[in-house]
Amino acid sequence: MIKENLEKIKATLPENVTLVAVSKTKPIEDLQEAYKTGQRIFGENKIQEMVDKYDALPKDIKWHMIGHLQSNKVKYMAHFVDLIHGVDKLKTLNVINKEAKKHDRIIDCLLQAKIAKEETKFGLSFNEIEAILSAKETAALENINIVGLMGMATFTDNKNQLEEEFLSLKNFFNQLRTKHSKLNILSMGMSGDYKLAIENGSTMIRVGSSIFGHRNYNQ
Ligand SMILES: *Cc1c(COP(=O)(O)O)cnc(C)c1O
């Protein structure tokens, strides 16, 4: 099924939209099956799990960390992670920078914006994002590259609300880009809402259950 699911999703994707296959909680065999169909970008939300899978799988895979970050674990992925989606603190950027430097790497990061109305979601306000992007302290971090924004919409079936949240992030993103030309990734959209996210400007979708099937526990 994984092959069919992937092919179905890819067939509908516009050329400028990148698919991250979210493989958290799934066994190595499932990732291998996706790999065989040509998928090379995988997303995980736990650093240790991502490290184990990195060690076990081919090295041309690009690993995206999509979960909330614990600063003390960044060091375990600094030698290979390709893109970190969920940065929501300047302090975390400092840690990523320090760990990237040890490996002589520059790690691409997205700042996570809070767009959902729910209280539980992590993320920065638009003002906080502007402040981080313009801070001298950020400019001095030579081993990170902030290349875009990430957002998670409210968990709801209400299309109008989802659309409003995606659009607000897209408009903010476009406005930021006039000043910060390095920003070119807008990561938004998951299994339930990626079509709407693409209609509203997403350039990177993070799809798990529509590819690999439902997860056994809620993560
Ligand atoms: C789990 C997860 C996804 C994928 O969710 P699905 O609904 O299974 O597609 C996307 N983004 C983040 C941040 C996640 O934690």
mmCIF file of C-alpha atoms and ligand atoms in Angstrom:
data_model
loop_
_atom_site.group_PDB
_atom_site.id
_atom_site.type_symbol
_atom_site.label_atom_id
_atom_site.label_comp_id
_atom_site.label_asym_id
_atom_site.label_seq_id
_atom_site.Cartn_x
_atom_site.Cartn_y
_atom_site.Cartn_z
ATOM 1 C CA MET A 1 0.000 0.000 0.000
ATOM 2 C CA ILE A 2 2.834 2.427 0.796
ATOM 3 C CA LYS A 3 3.938 2.472 -2.833
ATOM 4 C CA GLU A 4 0.404 3.106 -4.107
ATOM 5 C CA ASN A 5 -0.230 5.793 -1.502
ATOM 6 C CA LEU A 6 2.978 7.602 -2.375
ATOM 7 C CA GLU A 7 2.338 7.438 -6.082
ATOM 8 C CA LYS A 8 -1.175 8.769 -5.631
ATOM 9 C CA ILE A 9 -0.015 11.735 -3.586
ATOM 10 C CA LYS A 10 2.932 12.533 -5.837
ATOM 11 C CA ALA A 11 0.733 12.500 -8.931
ATOM 12 C CA THR A 12 -1.267 15.418 -7.572
ATOM 13 C CA LEU A 13 1.624 17.547 -6.307
ATOM 14 C CA PRO A 14 2.555 20.756 -8.111
ATOM 15 C CA GLU A 15 6.221 20.862 -9.126
ATOM 16 C CA ASN A 16 7.207 23.437 -6.537
ATOM 17 C CA VAL A 17 5.889 21.392 -3.603
ATOM 18 C CA THR A 18 8.224 19.018 -1.725
ATOM 19 C CA LEU A 19 6.857 15.929 -0.006
ATOM 20 C CA VAL A 20 8.239 14.950 3.382
ATOM 21 C CA ALA A 21 7.225 11.371 4.196
ATOM 22 C CA VAL A 22 6.546 11.392 7.928
ATOM 23 C CA SER A 23 7.688 7.984 9.147
ATOM 24 C CA LYS A 24 7.594 8.465 12.927
ATOM 25 C CA THR A 25 6.710 5.280 14.864
ATOM 26 C CA LYS A 26 6.921 3.217 11.644
ATOM 27 C CA PRO A 27 9.347 0.285 11.264
ATOM 28 C CA ILE A 28 12.429 0.356 9.022
ATOM 29 C CA GLU A 29 10.738 -1.947 6.478
ATOM 30 C CA ASP A 30 8.073 0.682 5.819
ATOM 31 C CA LEU A 31 10.717 3.306 5.145
ATOM 32 C CA GLN A 32 12.560 0.897 2.866
ATOM 33 C CA GLU A 33 9.405 0.392 0.863
ATOM 34 C CA ALA A 34 8.970 4.138 0.451
ATOM 35 C CA TYR A 35 12.674 4.441 -0.430
ATOM 36 C CA LYS A 36 12.258 1.861 -3.190
ATOM 37 C CA THR A 37 9.618 4.000 -4.862
ATOM 38 C CA GLY A 38 12.116 6.872 -4.945
ATOM 39 C CA GLN A 39 11.167 8.766 -1.790
ATOM 40 C CA ARG A 40 14.270 10.374 -0.292
ATOM 41 C CA ILE A 41 12.947 12.830 2.294
ATOM 42 C CA PHE A 42 11.718 11.448 5.595
ATOM 43 C CA GLY A 43 10.402 13.290 8.641
ATOM 44 C CA GLU A 44 10.686 12.143 12.241
ATOM 45 C CA ASN A 45 9.666 13.801 15.477
ATOM 46 C CA LYS A 46 11.969 12.075 17.975
ATOM 47 C CA ILE A 47 15.705 12.558 17.703
ATOM 48 C CA GLN A 48 16.695 9.115 19.004
ATOM 49 C CA GLU A 49 14.314 7.350 16.621
ATOM 50 C CA MET A 50 15.641 9.383 13.707
ATOM 51 C CA VAL A 51 19.245 8.536 14.630
ATOM 52 C CA ASP A 52 18.450 4.806 14.739
ATOM 53 C CA LYS A 53 16.787 4.970 11.328
ATOM 54 C CA TYR A 54 19.605 7.066 9.879
ATOM 55 C CA ASP A 55 22.105 4.430 11.004
ATOM 56 C CA ALA A 56 20.071 1.615 9.439
ATOM 57 C CA LEU A 57 19.159 3.146 6.077
ATOM 58 C CA PRO A 58 20.926 4.388 2.908
ATOM 59 C CA LYS A 59 22.870 7.599 3.318
ATOM 60 C CA ASP A 60 21.275 9.499 0.455
ATOM 61 C CA ILE A 61 18.139 9.981 2.552
ATOM 62 C CA LYS A 62 17.449 13.521 3.729
ATOM 63 C CA TRP A 63 16.256 13.533 7.314
ATOM 64 C CA HIS A 64 13.909 16.240 8.530
ATOM 65 C CA MET A 65 13.279 16.797 12.222
ATOM 66 C CA ILE A 66 9.668 17.923 12.459
ATOM 67 C CA GLY A 67 9.043 17.546 16.190
ATOM 68 C CA HIS A 68 9.484 19.853 19.109
ATOM 69 C CA LEU A 69 13.179 20.059 19.930
ATOM 70 C CA GLN A 70 14.913 19.280 23.164
ATOM 71 C CA SER A 71 18.106 21.294 23.091
ATOM 72 C CA ASN A 72 20.139 18.679 24.921
ATOM 73 C CA LYS A 73 19.509 16.128 22.146
ATOM 74 C CA VAL A 74 20.417 18.289 19.153
ATOM 75 C CA LYS A 75 23.993 16.971 19.318
ATOM 76 C CA TYR A 76 22.881 13.467 18.339
ATOM 77 C CA MET A 77 21.583 14.555 14.929
ATOM 78 C CA ALA A 78 23.887 17.468 14.127
ATOM 79 C CA HIS A 79 26.124 15.380 11.857
ATOM 80 C CA PHE A 80 23.358 14.419 9.444
ATOM 81 C CA VAL A 81 20.041 16.249 9.854
ATOM 82 C CA ASP A 82 19.041 18.012 6.629
ATOM 83 C CA LEU A 83 16.321 20.387 7.820
ATOM 84 C CA ILE A 84 14.920 21.220 11.262
ATOM 85 C CA HIS A 85 11.302 22.366 11.003
ATOM 86 C CA GLY A 86 10.257 23.153 14.538
ATOM 87 C CA VAL A 87 12.557 25.862 15.868
ATOM 88 C CA ASP A 88 10.672 28.152 18.206
ATOM 89 C CA LYS A 89 13.376 29.718 20.363
ATOM 90 C CA LEU A 90 16.478 31.774 19.748
ATOM 91 C CA LYS A 91 18.151 29.635 22.388
ATOM 92 C CA THR A 92 17.539 26.532 20.254
ATOM 93 C CA LEU A 93 19.108 28.246 17.241
ATOM 94 C CA ASN A 94 22.180 28.887 19.365
ATOM 95 C CA VAL A 95 22.405 25.227 20.320
ATOM 96 C CA ILE A 96 21.955 24.048 16.718
ATOM 97 C CA ASN A 97 24.636 26.508 15.619
ATOM 98 C CA LYS A 98 27.085 25.263 18.230
ATOM 99 C CA GLU A 99 26.517 21.602 17.366
ATOM 100 C CA ALA A 100 26.638 22.226 13.592
ATOM 101 C CA LYS A 101 29.947 23.992 14.015
ATOM 102 C CA LYS A 102 31.490 20.932 15.645
ATOM 103 C CA HIS A 103 30.813 19.044 12.410
ATOM 104 C CA ASP A 104 31.754 21.937 10.166
ATOM 105 C CA ARG A 105 28.211 22.030 8.800
ATOM 106 C CA ILE A 106 25.567 24.657 8.143
ATOM 107 C CA ILE A 107 22.168 23.325 9.194
ATOM 108 C CA ASP A 108 19.004 24.606 7.532
ATOM 109 C CA CYS A 109 16.193 25.546 9.916
ATOM 110 C CA LEU A 110 12.596 26.693 9.723
ATOM 111 C CA LEU A 111 11.030 28.900 12.370
ATOM 112 C CA GLN A 112 7.762 27.466 13.629
ATOM 113 C CA ALA A 113 4.924 29.971 13.582
ATOM 114 C CA LYS A 114 1.919 29.629 15.816
ATOM 115 C CA ILE A 115 -1.127 29.754 13.576
ATOM 116 C CA ALA A 116 -3.521 27.376 15.347
ATOM 117 C CA LYS A 117 -6.092 28.691 17.782
ATOM 118 C CA GLU A 118 -5.424 25.751 20.095
ATOM 119 C CA GLU A 119 -3.480 26.399 23.282
ATOM 120 C CA THR A 120 -1.331 23.278 23.040
ATOM 121 C CA LYS A 121 0.579 24.043 19.855
ATOM 122 C CA PHE A 122 4.141 25.264 20.018
ATOM 123 C CA GLY A 123 5.324 28.148 17.955
ATOM 124 C CA LEU A 124 6.328 31.772 17.694
ATOM 125 C CA SER A 125 4.123 34.792 17.103
ATOM 126 C CA PHE A 126 4.709 36.730 13.877
ATOM 127 C CA ASN A 127 6.319 39.512 15.927
ATOM 128 C CA GLU A 128 8.697 37.088 17.576
ATOM 129 C CA ILE A 129 9.680 35.685 14.183
ATOM 130 C CA GLU A 130 10.459 39.153 12.849
ATOM 131 C CA ALA A 131 12.499 39.876 15.961
ATOM 132 C CA ILE A 132 14.564 36.693 15.581
ATOM 133 C CA LEU A 133 15.170 37.304 11.884
ATOM 134 C CA SER A 134 16.371 40.859 12.467
ATOM 135 C CA ALA A 135 18.408 40.207 15.604
ATOM 136 C CA LYS A 136 22.157 40.811 15.457
ATOM 137 C CA GLU A 137 22.565 37.690 17.552
ATOM 138 C CA THR A 138 20.929 35.613 14.799
ATOM 139 C CA ALA A 139 23.102 37.124 12.091
ATOM 140 C CA ALA A 140 26.166 36.055 14.053
ATOM 141 C CA LEU A 141 25.173 32.374 13.939
ATOM 142 C CA GLU A 142 27.290 31.208 11.033
ATOM 143 C CA ASN A 143 26.410 27.527 11.161
ATOM 144 C CA ILE A 144 22.672 27.809 10.755
ATOM 145 C CA ASN A 145 20.626 28.985 7.829
ATOM 146 C CA ILE A 146 17.023 30.053 8.386
ATOM 147 C CA VAL A 147 15.372 29.088 5.112
ATOM 148 C CA GLY A 148 11.682 29.412 5.841
ATOM 149 C CA LEU A 149 8.713 28.957 8.131
ATOM 150 C CA MET A 150 6.690 26.012 9.401
ATOM 151 C CA GLY A 151 3.136 26.026 10.670
ATOM 152 C CA MET A 152 0.570 23.583 12.002
ATOM 153 C CA ALA A 153 -3.070 24.420 11.626
ATOM 154 C CA THR A 154 -5.743 23.694 14.200
ATOM 155 C CA PHE A 155 -6.910 20.079 14.301
ATOM 156 C CA THR A 156 -10.338 20.648 12.788
ATOM 157 C CA ASP A 157 -12.522 19.808 9.797
ATOM 158 C CA ASN A 158 -13.553 23.419 9.457
ATOM 159 C CA LYS A 159 -12.215 24.341 6.028
ATOM 160 C CA ASN A 160 -12.733 28.035 6.496
ATOM 161 C CA GLN A 161 -10.697 28.073 9.651
ATOM 162 C CA LEU A 162 -7.891 26.005 8.112
ATOM 163 C CA GLU A 163 -7.833 28.246 5.075
ATOM 164 C CA GLU A 164 -7.684 31.341 7.230
ATOM 165 C CA GLU A 165 -4.756 29.960 9.233
ATOM 166 C CA PHE A 166 -2.793 28.868 6.147
ATOM 167 C CA LEU A 167 -3.447 32.148 4.370
ATOM 168 C CA SER A 168 -2.348 34.227 7.323
ATOM 169 C CA LEU A 169 0.971 32.371 7.374
ATOM 170 C CA LYS A 170 1.434 32.634 3.625
ATOM 171 C CA ASN A 171 0.798 36.369 3.654
ATOM 172 C CA PHE A 172 3.223 36.852 6.509
ATOM 173 C CA PHE A 173 5.798 34.675 4.718
ATOM 174 C CA ASN A 174 5.505 36.713 1.525
ATOM 175 C CA GLN A 175 5.860 39.934 3.440
ATOM 176 C CA LEU A 176 8.976 38.650 5.236
ATOM 177 C CA ARG A 177 10.551 37.578 1.978
ATOM 178 C CA THR A 178 10.700 41.141 0.747
ATOM 179 C CA LYS A 179 13.275 41.754 3.499
ATOM 180 C CA HIS A 180 14.766 38.302 4.022
ATOM 181 C CA SER A 181 15.581 36.797 0.669
ATOM 182 C CA LYS A 182 16.870 33.480 2.046
ATOM 183 C CA LEU A 183 13.380 32.420 3.047
ATOM 184 C CA ASN A 184 11.991 30.090 0.419
ATOM 185 C CA ILE A 185 10.341 27.191 2.225
ATOM 186 C CA LEU A 186 6.833 27.330 3.655
ATOM 187 C CA SER A 187 6.203 24.018 5.417
ATOM 188 C CA MET A 188 2.505 23.519 6.056
ATOM 189 C CA GLY A 189 -0.015 20.758 5.444
ATOM 190 C CA MET A 190 -0.387 17.203 6.794
ATOM 191 C CA SER A 191 -2.461 14.197 5.732
ATOM 192 C CA GLY A 192 -5.779 15.811 6.562
ATOM 193 C CA ASP A 193 -5.161 19.262 5.165
ATOM 194 C CA TYR A 194 -2.284 19.261 2.681
ATOM 195 C CA LYS A 195 -4.437 19.948 -0.367
ATOM 196 C CA LEU A 196 -5.824 23.050 1.257
ATOM 197 C CA ALA A 197 -2.343 24.029 2.410
ATOM 198 C CA ILE A 198 -1.021 23.789 -1.157
ATOM 199 C CA GLU A 199 -3.899 25.889 -2.464
ATOM 200 C CA ASN A 200 -2.854 28.432 0.125
ATOM 201 C CA GLY A 201 0.825 28.655 -0.691
ATOM 202 C CA SER A 202 2.573 25.707 0.947
ATOM 203 C CA THR A 203 5.843 24.620 -0.677
ATOM 204 C CA MET A 204 6.517 21.638 1.604
ATOM 205 C CA ILE A 205 4.001 19.173 3.006
ATOM 206 C CA ARG A 206 4.556 16.711 5.851
ATOM 207 C CA VAL A 207 2.443 13.632 5.233
ATOM 208 C CA GLY A 208 2.437 10.577 7.485
ATOM 209 C CA SER A 209 -0.722 8.524 7.840
ATOM 210 C CA SER A 210 -1.852 8.976 4.230
ATOM 211 C CA ILE A 211 1.368 7.217 3.182
ATOM 212 C CA PHE A 212 2.130 4.744 5.972
ATOM 213 C CA GLY A 213 -1.336 4.212 7.458
ATOM 214 C CA HIS A 214 -2.572 5.168 10.884
ATOM 215 C CA ARG A 215 -0.196 5.185 13.796
ATOM 216 C CA ASN A 216 -0.962 3.017 16.802
ATOM 217 C CA TYR A 217 -0.519 5.737 19.316
ATOM 218 C CA ASN A 218 -1.118 9.383 19.103
ATOM 219 C CA GLN A 219 2.096 11.261 18.373
HETATM 220 C C1 LIG B 1 2.977 13.602 12.771
HETATM 221 C C2 LIG B 1 3.215 14.913 12.114
HETATM 222 C C3 LIG B 1 2.852 15.129 10.773
HETATM 223 C C4 LIG B 1 2.149 14.097 9.912
HETATM 224 O O1 LIG B 1 0.862 13.872 10.367
HETATM 225 P P1 LIG B 1 -0.185 12.998 9.496
HETATM 226 O O2 LIG B 1 -1.504 13.529 9.936
HETATM 227 O O3 LIG B 1 0.029 11.580 9.875
HETATM 228 O O4 LIG B 1 0.078 13.262 8.076
HETATM 229 C C5 LIG B 1 3.155 16.365 10.214
HETATM 230 N N1 LIG B 1 3.770 17.323 10.920
HETATM 231 C C6 LIG B 1 4.135 17.160 12.213
HETATM 232 C C7 LIG B 1 4.818 18.270 12.916
HETATM 233 C C8 LIG B 1 3.861 15.948 12.843
HETATM 234 O O5 LIG B 1 4.229 15.794 14.129
#
